[in-house]
Amino acid sequence: MSPRENILCVGLCCLDIVSQVSHFPKEDTDQRCLEQRWQRGGNAANNSTVLGLLGAKAAFLGTIADSHEKRFLLEDFAKYGVNTEQAVVCKGCECPSSCVILSRATASRTIIHSNKNLPELSVEDFAQVDLTPYQWIHFEGRNVANVAQMIKLVREHNKGLPRGEFITTSVEIEKAKPELEALIPLADVVFVSKDFAAFKGYSNKAETLERVKALAHPGAVVVCPWGEEGASACQGSGVMVHSPAFPPASVVDTLGAGDTFNAATIFALAHGSALEDSIRFGCRVAGAKVGVIGWEPMRGLLGSGTLLLKNEASLAT
Ligand code: ADP
Ligand code: FRU
């Protein structure tokens, strides 16, 4: 394995308060849920969890509030082997949090997010990070003006290096926000969600890939996960490749399915797998995730990520 196997995930870390309910509640009622838990959340935080579970050397870079939740969040990163040495602790801020309702009846996950005053990561914060250990840097699509500058800094860093030592950049275009489009031309690998596609009026994966490819830089990889329909991807003028979804016996927790798919696909690409194999690996790992509650049971399912890549069909879903 490459000595530069580190993958850095840049973006949000928040607290998720997750309630499992049998049916989505009626407005203005009072009921008990099946189960309620605290879970570390945020797309980049979730990406790093999955990479840690797969056995990658994963690191998280983002801001963390210096509030009472900090200990829970940092201990939880450590549980999954995620390095948080670069995270920027912000004094006097409240921890962003989400109330998440998981419905057993429909397998939906409804998220109500709040971020009162935690600042976004600044370009200056990013510029202080030594980039040399990283093989891959993944950016969550938020904080657009700063992230655009950060990706440019990575490109500058690459200029002085032999091609084989370039840091690959990826970006996730997930939320229905027009400003995210500005990040599409910048990264080597672009993940586009079906929510963003719906917001743009694209009706399927093929149309989404065509439209996004036209904005991406020549030769970039574009990947589009699409829930139960699996995922498709293309690179430059190459053919489109597809993977079906791999549904588990019963879908119980879809929170972070997209984050899981993206992380597992990055893991496979970073290990040199072909694009079609990589998105199939992403779909298999995400399929396993939606069949279990939270992240902990994934340990037993995944084992060693590199072994799994060689024999992904062994993934016990
Ligand atoms: P998000 O969580 O961002 O809405 P998606 O719904 O597109 O993301 O799901 C991402 C990936 O997770 C899909 O490509 C698929 O592989 C997997 N996935 C999501 N929902 C299911 C499901 N019900 N059954 C099997 N796989 C699923
Ligand atoms: C899931 C997630 C949650 C978080 C929310 C933020 O993808 O990262 O963990 O609460 O999205 O938008």
CSV table of C-alpha atoms and ligand atoms in Angstrom, one decimal:
chain,number,residue,atom,x,y,z
A,1,MET,CA,0.0,0.0,0.0
A,2,SER,CA,1.1,3.5,-0.7
A,3,PRO,CA,2.9,5.3,2.1
A,4,ARG,CA,0.7,8.3,1.4
A,5,GLU,CA,-2.6,6.5,2.1
A,6,ASN,CA,-4.0,9.4,4.3
A,7,ILE,CA,-7.3,10.8,3.3
A,8,LEU,CA,-8.4,14.1,4.7
A,9,CYS,CA,-12.1,15.0,5.0
A,10,VAL,CA,-12.9,18.7,5.2
A,11,GLY,CA,-16.3,20.0,6.4
A,12,LEU,CA,-18.9,19.8,9.2
A,13,CYS,CA,-18.9,18.0,12.5
A,14,CYS,CA,-22.2,18.3,14.4
A,15,LEU,CA,-24.2,16.4,17.0
A,16,ASP,CA,-27.1,14.3,15.6
A,17,ILE,CA,-29.9,13.4,18.1
A,18,VAL,CA,-31.5,10.5,16.3
A,19,SER,CA,-34.9,9.1,17.1
A,20,GLN,CA,-36.1,5.9,15.5
A,21,VAL,CA,-39.9,5.8,15.2
A,22,SER,CA,-42.2,3.2,13.8
A,23,HIS,CA,-44.2,5.8,11.8
A,24,PHE,CA,-43.4,9.4,11.1
A,25,PRO,CA,-45.2,11.4,13.8
A,26,LYS,CA,-48.4,13.4,13.3
A,27,GLU,CA,-47.9,17.1,13.9
A,28,ASP,CA,-48.7,18.3,17.5
A,29,THR,CA,-48.7,14.8,19.1
A,30,ASP,CA,-46.7,13.3,21.9
A,31,GLN,CA,-45.3,9.8,21.5
A,32,ARG,CA,-42.4,7.5,22.5
A,33,CYS,CA,-39.8,6.5,20.0
A,34,LEU,CA,-38.3,3.0,19.6
A,35,GLU,CA,-34.8,4.3,20.4
A,36,GLN,CA,-33.0,7.6,20.7
A,37,ARG,CA,-29.3,8.2,20.6
A,38,TRP,CA,-26.6,10.8,20.2
A,39,GLN,CA,-24.4,10.3,17.1
A,40,ARG,CA,-21.6,12.3,15.7
A,41,GLY,CA,-22.7,13.8,12.4
A,42,GLY,CA,-21.9,16.1,9.6
A,43,ASN,CA,-21.0,14.9,6.1
A,44,ALA,CA,-17.2,15.1,6.4
A,45,ALA,CA,-17.4,13.7,9.9
A,46,ASN,CA,-19.4,10.7,8.6
A,47,ASN,CA,-17.1,10.3,5.6
A,48,SER,CA,-14.1,10.0,8.0
A,49,THR,CA,-16.0,7.5,10.1
A,50,VAL,CA,-16.6,5.2,7.1
A,51,LEU,CA,-13.0,5.6,6.0
A,52,GLY,CA,-11.8,4.7,9.5
A,53,LEU,CA,-14.1,1.7,9.5
A,54,LEU,CA,-12.6,0.6,6.2
A,55,GLY,CA,-9.1,0.8,7.7
A,56,ALA,CA,-7.9,3.9,5.9
A,57,LYS,CA,-5.8,6.5,7.7
A,58,ALA,CA,-8.5,9.1,7.8
A,59,ALA,CA,-8.3,12.6,9.2
A,60,PHE,CA,-11.0,15.2,9.8
A,61,LEU,CA,-10.5,19.0,9.3
A,62,GLY,CA,-13.2,21.4,10.3
A,63,THR,CA,-14.3,23.6,13.1
A,64,ILE,CA,-15.5,22.1,16.5
A,65,ALA,CA,-17.3,24.1,19.1
A,66,ASP,CA,-15.7,24.3,22.5
A,67,SER,CA,-19.0,23.4,24.2
A,68,HIS,CA,-19.8,20.4,26.4
A,69,GLU,CA,-20.5,18.2,23.3
A,70,LYS,CA,-16.8,18.5,22.3
A,71,ARG,CA,-15.6,15.6,24.4
A,72,PHE,CA,-18.3,13.3,23.0
A,73,LEU,CA,-17.4,14.3,19.5
A,74,LEU,CA,-13.7,13.9,19.8
A,75,GLU,CA,-13.9,10.6,21.7
A,76,ASP,CA,-16.2,9.3,19.0
A,77,PHE,CA,-13.8,10.3,16.2
A,78,ALA,CA,-11.0,8.5,18.1
A,79,LYS,CA,-13.2,5.3,18.4
A,80,TYR,CA,-13.1,5.1,14.6
A,81,GLY,CA,-9.4,5.8,14.4
A,82,VAL,CA,-10.0,9.3,12.8
A,83,ASN,CA,-7.2,11.8,13.4
A,84,THR,CA,-8.5,15.2,14.6
A,85,GLU,CA,-5.2,16.9,15.3
A,86,GLN,CA,-5.9,19.5,12.6
A,87,ALA,CA,-9.5,20.3,13.8
A,88,VAL,CA,-10.0,23.9,14.8
A,89,VAL,CA,-11.6,24.3,18.2
A,90,CYS,CA,-13.7,27.5,18.4
A,91,LYS,CA,-14.2,29.1,21.8
A,92,GLY,CA,-17.6,30.5,22.9
A,93,CYS,CA,-19.6,28.7,20.2
A,94,GLU,CA,-22.5,26.4,20.4
A,95,CYS,CA,-22.3,23.0,18.8
A,96,PRO,CA,-24.3,22.7,15.6
A,97,SER,CA,-26.9,19.9,16.0
A,98,SER,CA,-29.6,18.0,14.0
A,99,CYS,CA,-32.8,16.4,15.2
A,100,VAL,CA,-33.1,13.4,13.0
A,101,ILE,CA,-36.3,11.2,12.7
A,102,LEU,CA,-35.8,7.8,11.2
A,103,SER,CA,-39.1,6.2,10.2
A,104,ARG,CA,-39.1,2.4,10.2
A,105,ALA,CA,-42.3,2.4,8.0
A,106,THR,CA,-40.8,4.2,5.1
A,107,ALA,CA,-37.0,4.1,5.8
A,108,SER,CA,-36.9,7.9,5.5
A,109,ARG,CA,-34.5,10.1,7.5
A,110,THR,CA,-35.8,13.6,8.2
A,111,ILE,CA,-33.2,16.1,9.4
A,112,ILE,CA,-33.8,19.5,11.1
A,113,HIS,CA,-30.4,21.2,11.4
A,114,SER,CA,-29.4,24.1,13.5
A,115,ASN,CA,-26.1,26.0,13.4
A,116,LYS,CA,-26.2,29.1,15.7
A,117,ASN,CA,-22.7,30.5,15.6
A,118,LEU,CA,-20.0,28.0,14.7
A,119,PRO,CA,-17.8,29.6,12.1
A,120,GLU,CA,-16.8,27.8,9.0
A,121,LEU,CA,-13.2,26.8,8.4
A,122,SER,CA,-11.1,29.7,7.1
A,123,VAL,CA,-8.6,29.6,4.2
A,124,GLU,CA,-6.0,30.7,6.8
A,125,ASP,CA,-6.8,27.6,8.9
A,126,PHE,CA,-6.4,25.4,5.9
A,127,ALA,CA,-3.2,27.1,4.7
A,128,GLN,CA,-1.6,26.1,8.1
A,129,VAL,CA,-2.0,22.4,7.4
A,130,ASP,CA,0.9,20.4,6.1
A,131,LEU,CA,-0.5,18.7,3.0
A,132,THR,CA,2.4,16.4,2.3
A,133,PRO,CA,0.9,13.3,4.2
A,134,TYR,CA,-2.3,13.3,2.2
A,135,GLN,CA,-3.0,11.2,-0.9
A,136,TRP,CA,-6.6,12.5,-1.2
A,137,ILE,CA,-8.5,15.5,0.2
A,138,HIS,CA,-12.3,15.4,0.1
A,139,PHE,CA,-14.3,18.6,0.5
A,140,GLU,CA,-17.9,18.7,1.7
A,141,GLY,CA,-19.8,21.2,-0.5
A,142,ARG,CA,-20.3,24.2,1.8
A,143,ASN,CA,-18.4,27.3,2.7
A,144,VAL,CA,-18.0,27.7,-1.0
A,145,ALA,CA,-15.8,30.8,-1.4
A,146,ASN,CA,-13.3,29.4,1.2
A,147,VAL,CA,-13.4,25.8,-0.2
A,148,ALA,CA,-12.7,27.1,-3.7
A,149,GLN,CA,-9.5,28.8,-2.3
A,150,MET,CA,-8.6,25.6,-0.4
A,151,ILE,CA,-8.8,23.5,-3.6
A,152,LYS,CA,-6.6,26.1,-5.4
A,153,LEU,CA,-4.1,25.7,-2.6
A,154,VAL,CA,-4.0,22.0,-3.1
A,155,ARG,CA,-3.5,22.5,-6.9
A,156,GLU,CA,-0.6,24.9,-6.1
A,157,HIS,CA,0.9,22.3,-3.8
A,158,ASN,CA,0.6,19.7,-6.6
A,159,LYS,CA,2.5,21.9,-9.1
A,160,GLY,CA,5.8,21.2,-7.4
A,161,LEU,CA,5.4,17.5,-7.4
A,162,PRO,CA,5.9,14.5,-9.7
A,163,ARG,CA,2.5,13.3,-11.1
A,164,GLY,CA,2.5,10.2,-9.0
A,165,GLU,CA,2.6,12.3,-5.8
A,166,PHE,CA,-0.3,14.6,-6.7
A,167,ILE,CA,-3.0,14.9,-4.0
A,168,THR,CA,-6.4,14.0,-5.6
A,169,THR,CA,-9.2,16.4,-4.7
A,170,SER,CA,-12.9,15.5,-4.5
A,171,VAL,CA,-15.9,17.6,-3.7
A,172,GLU,CA,-19.5,16.7,-2.8
A,173,ILE,CA,-22.3,18.7,-4.3
A,174,GLU,CA,-25.2,17.6,-2.2
A,175,LYS,CA,-27.5,20.3,-0.9
A,176,ALA,CA,-30.0,22.1,-3.1
A,177,LYS,CA,-28.0,25.4,-3.2
A,178,PRO,CA,-27.1,27.2,-6.4
A,179,GLU,CA,-23.7,28.5,-5.1
A,180,LEU,CA,-22.4,24.9,-4.9
A,181,GLU,CA,-22.1,24.8,-8.7
A,182,ALA,CA,-19.0,27.0,-8.5
A,183,LEU,CA,-17.1,24.1,-6.9
A,184,ILE,CA,-17.8,21.7,-9.8
A,185,PRO,CA,-15.0,22.9,-12.2
A,186,LEU,CA,-12.3,22.7,-9.4
A,187,ALA,CA,-12.0,19.1,-8.2
A,188,ASP,CA,-10.6,15.9,-9.8
A,189,VAL,CA,-13.7,13.9,-8.6
A,190,VAL,CA,-17.1,15.4,-8.2
A,191,PHE,CA,-20.0,13.6,-6.3
A,192,VAL,CA,-23.4,15.0,-7.2
A,193,SER,CA,-26.4,14.0,-5.2
A,194,LYS,CA,-29.9,13.3,-6.4
A,195,ASP,CA,-31.1,16.2,-4.2
A,196,PHE,CA,-28.9,18.6,-6.1
A,197,ALA,CA,-30.0,17.0,-9.4
A,198,ALA,CA,-33.7,17.5,-8.5
A,199,PHE,CA,-33.0,21.1,-7.6
A,200,LYS,CA,-31.5,21.7,-11.0
A,201,GLY,CA,-34.4,19.9,-12.7
A,202,TYR,CA,-32.3,16.9,-13.9
A,203,SER,CA,-34.5,13.9,-14.1
A,204,ASN,CA,-32.1,10.9,-13.9
A,205,LYS,CA,-28.5,9.9,-13.3
A,206,ALA,CA,-27.5,10.0,-17.0
A,207,GLU,CA,-28.8,13.5,-17.5
A,208,THR,CA,-27.1,14.6,-14.3
A,209,LEU,CA,-23.7,13.2,-15.3
A,210,GLU,CA,-24.0,14.8,-18.8
A,211,ARG,CA,-24.8,18.3,-17.3
A,212,VAL,CA,-22.2,18.1,-14.6
A,213,LYS,CA,-19.5,16.8,-16.9
A,214,ALA,CA,-20.0,19.9,-19.1
A,215,LEU,CA,-19.1,22.1,-16.1
A,216,ALA,CA,-16.3,19.9,-14.6
A,217,HIS,CA,-12.7,20.2,-15.7
A,218,PRO,CA,-11.7,18.0,-18.7
A,219,GLY,CA,-10.9,14.5,-17.5
A,220,ALA,CA,-12.6,14.8,-14.1
A,221,VAL,CA,-14.6,11.9,-12.7
A,222,VAL,CA,-18.2,12.6,-12.0
A,223,VAL,CA,-20.2,10.3,-9.7
A,224,CYS,CA,-23.9,10.3,-9.1
A,225,PRO,CA,-25.5,8.1,-6.3
A,226,TRP,CA,-29.3,7.8,-6.6
A,227,GLY,CA,-30.8,6.0,-3.6
A,228,GLU,CA,-32.3,2.6,-4.4
A,229,GLU,CA,-31.3,3.0,-8.1
A,230,GLY,CA,-27.6,2.6,-7.1
A,231,ALA,CA,-25.1,4.9,-8.8
A,232,SER,CA,-23.5,5.9,-12.1
A,233,ALA,CA,-20.3,7.6,-13.0
A,234,CYS,CA,-18.1,8.8,-15.9
A,235,GLN,CA,-14.7,10.1,-16.5
A,236,GLY,CA,-14.0,12.7,-19.2
A,237,SER,CA,-15.3,11.5,-22.6
A,238,GLY,CA,-15.3,7.9,-21.3
A,239,VAL,CA,-18.4,5.7,-21.2
A,240,MET,CA,-20.8,5.9,-18.4
A,241,VAL,CA,-20.6,3.1,-15.9
A,242,HIS,CA,-23.3,1.9,-13.5
A,243,SER,CA,-23.9,-0.1,-10.3
A,244,PRO,CA,-27.1,-1.3,-8.9
A,245,ALA,CA,-27.9,-0.7,-5.2
A,246,PHE,CA,-27.4,-3.7,-2.9
A,247,PRO,CA,-30.4,-3.5,-0.6
A,248,PRO,CA,-30.1,-5.3,2.8
A,249,ALA,CA,-32.9,-7.7,4.0
A,250,SER,CA,-34.4,-4.8,5.8
A,251,VAL,CA,-33.7,-1.0,5.6
A,252,VAL,CA,-33.5,0.4,9.1
A,253,ASP,CA,-31.2,3.5,9.0
A,254,THR,CA,-30.6,5.6,5.9
A,255,LEU,CA,-28.9,8.5,7.8
A,256,GLY,CA,-25.5,9.0,6.2
A,257,ALA,CA,-26.1,6.6,3.3
A,258,GLY,CA,-24.7,9.2,0.8
A,259,ASP,CA,-21.8,9.9,3.1
A,260,THR,CA,-21.0,6.2,3.2
A,261,PHE,CA,-21.3,5.7,-0.5
A,262,ASN,CA,-18.9,8.7,-1.1
A,263,ALA,CA,-16.4,7.6,1.4
A,264,ALA,CA,-16.3,3.9,0.2
A,265,THR,CA,-16.0,5.1,-3.4
A,266,ILE,CA,-13.1,7.4,-2.5
A,267,PHE,CA,-11.5,4.5,-0.6
A,268,ALA,CA,-11.7,2.2,-3.7
A,269,LEU,CA,-10.5,4.9,-6.1
A,270,ALA,CA,-7.6,5.8,-3.8
A,271,HIS,CA,-6.6,2.1,-3.9
A,272,GLY,CA,-6.5,2.2,-7.7
A,273,SER,CA,-9.7,0.4,-8.4
A,274,ALA,CA,-11.4,1.0,-11.7
A,275,LEU,CA,-14.3,3.5,-11.7
A,276,GLU,CA,-17.1,0.9,-12.2
A,277,ASP,CA,-15.6,-1.3,-9.4
A,278,SER,CA,-15.3,1.7,-7.2
A,279,ILE,CA,-19.0,2.7,-7.4
A,280,ARG,CA,-20.0,-0.9,-7.0
A,281,PHE,CA,-17.9,-1.0,-3.8
A,282,GLY,CA,-19.6,2.3,-2.7
A,283,CYS,CA,-23.0,0.8,-3.3
A,284,ARG,CA,-22.2,-2.4,-1.5
A,285,VAL,CA,-20.9,-0.6,1.6
A,286,ALA,CA,-23.8,1.9,1.6
A,287,GLY,CA,-26.2,-1.0,1.2
A,288,ALA,CA,-24.7,-2.6,4.3
A,289,LYS,CA,-25.0,0.7,6.2
A,290,VAL,CA,-28.7,1.2,5.6
A,291,GLY,CA,-29.3,-2.3,7.0
A,292,VAL,CA,-27.9,-1.5,10.4
A,293,ILE,CA,-28.5,1.1,13.1
A,294,GLY,CA,-25.8,3.7,13.4
A,295,TRP,CA,-22.1,2.9,12.6
A,296,GLU,CA,-21.0,0.5,15.3
A,297,PRO,CA,-22.4,-2.7,13.6
A,298,MET,CA,-20.5,-1.8,10.5
A,299,ARG,CA,-17.3,-3.0,12.2
A,300,GLY,CA,-18.4,-6.6,12.0
A,301,LEU,CA,-19.6,-6.3,8.4
A,302,LEU,CA,-16.6,-4.5,7.0
A,303,GLY,CA,-13.5,-6.1,8.5
A,304,SER,CA,-10.4,-5.0,6.5
A,305,GLY,CA,-11.3,-2.6,3.7
A,306,THR,CA,-8.4,-3.6,1.5
A,307,LEU,CA,-9.4,-7.3,1.8
A,308,LEU,CA,-13.0,-6.3,1.1
A,309,LEU,CA,-12.0,-4.5,-2.1
A,310,LYS,CA,-10.5,-7.7,-3.4
A,311,ASN,CA,-13.5,-9.8,-2.4
A,312,GLU,CA,-16.3,-7.3,-2.0
A,313,ALA,CA,-19.0,-9.9,-2.6
A,314,SER,CA,-18.1,-11.2,0.9
A,315,LEU,CA,-19.7,-8.1,2.4
A,316,ALA,CA,-22.3,-9.6,4.8
A,317,THR,CA,-25.4,-7.6,4.0
B,1,ADP,P1,-28.4,10.4,0.5
B,1,ADP,O1,-28.2,9.7,1.8
B,1,ADP,O2,-27.3,11.5,0.4
B,1,ADP,O3,-29.7,10.8,0.1
B,1,ADP,P2,-28.7,8.4,-1.6
B,1,ADP,O4,-30.1,8.2,-1.1
B,1,ADP,O5,-28.4,8.8,-3.0
B,1,ADP,O6,-27.9,9.4,-0.6
B,1,ADP,O7,-27.9,7.0,-1.3
B,1,ADP,C1,-26.5,6.8,-1.5
B,1,ADP,C2,-26.2,5.4,-1.8
B,1,ADP,O8,-26.7,4.6,-0.7
B,1,ADP,C3,-27.0,4.8,-3.0
B,1,ADP,O9,-26.2,5.0,-4.2
B,1,ADP,C4,-27.2,3.4,-2.7
B,1,ADP,O10,-26.0,2.6,-3.0
B,1,ADP,C5,-27.2,3.4,-1.1
B,1,ADP,N1,-28.7,3.3,-0.7
B,1,ADP,C6,-29.4,4.4,-0.3
B,1,ADP,N2,-30.7,3.9,0.0
B,1,ADP,C7,-30.7,2.6,-0.2
B,1,ADP,C8,-31.7,1.5,0.0
B,1,ADP,N3,-32.9,1.8,0.4
B,1,ADP,N4,-31.3,0.3,-0.3
B,1,ADP,C9,-30.0,0.0,-0.8
B,1,ADP,N5,-29.1,0.9,-0.9
B,1,ADP,C10,-29.4,2.2,-0.6
B,2,FRU,C1,-26.0,13.2,7.1
B,2,FRU,C2,-25.6,14.5,7.8
B,2,FRU,C3,-26.0,14.4,9.3
B,2,FRU,C4,-26.1,15.9,9.7
B,2,FRU,C5,-26.7,16.5,8.4
B,2,FRU,C6,-26.1,17.9,8.2
B,2,FRU,O1,-25.6,13.3,5.7
B,2,FRU,O2,-24.3,14.8,7.7
B,2,FRU,O3,-25.1,13.7,10.0
B,2,FRU,O4,-26.9,16.1,10.7
B,2,FRU,O5,-26.4,15.6,7.3
B,2,FRU,O6,-26.7,18.4,7.0
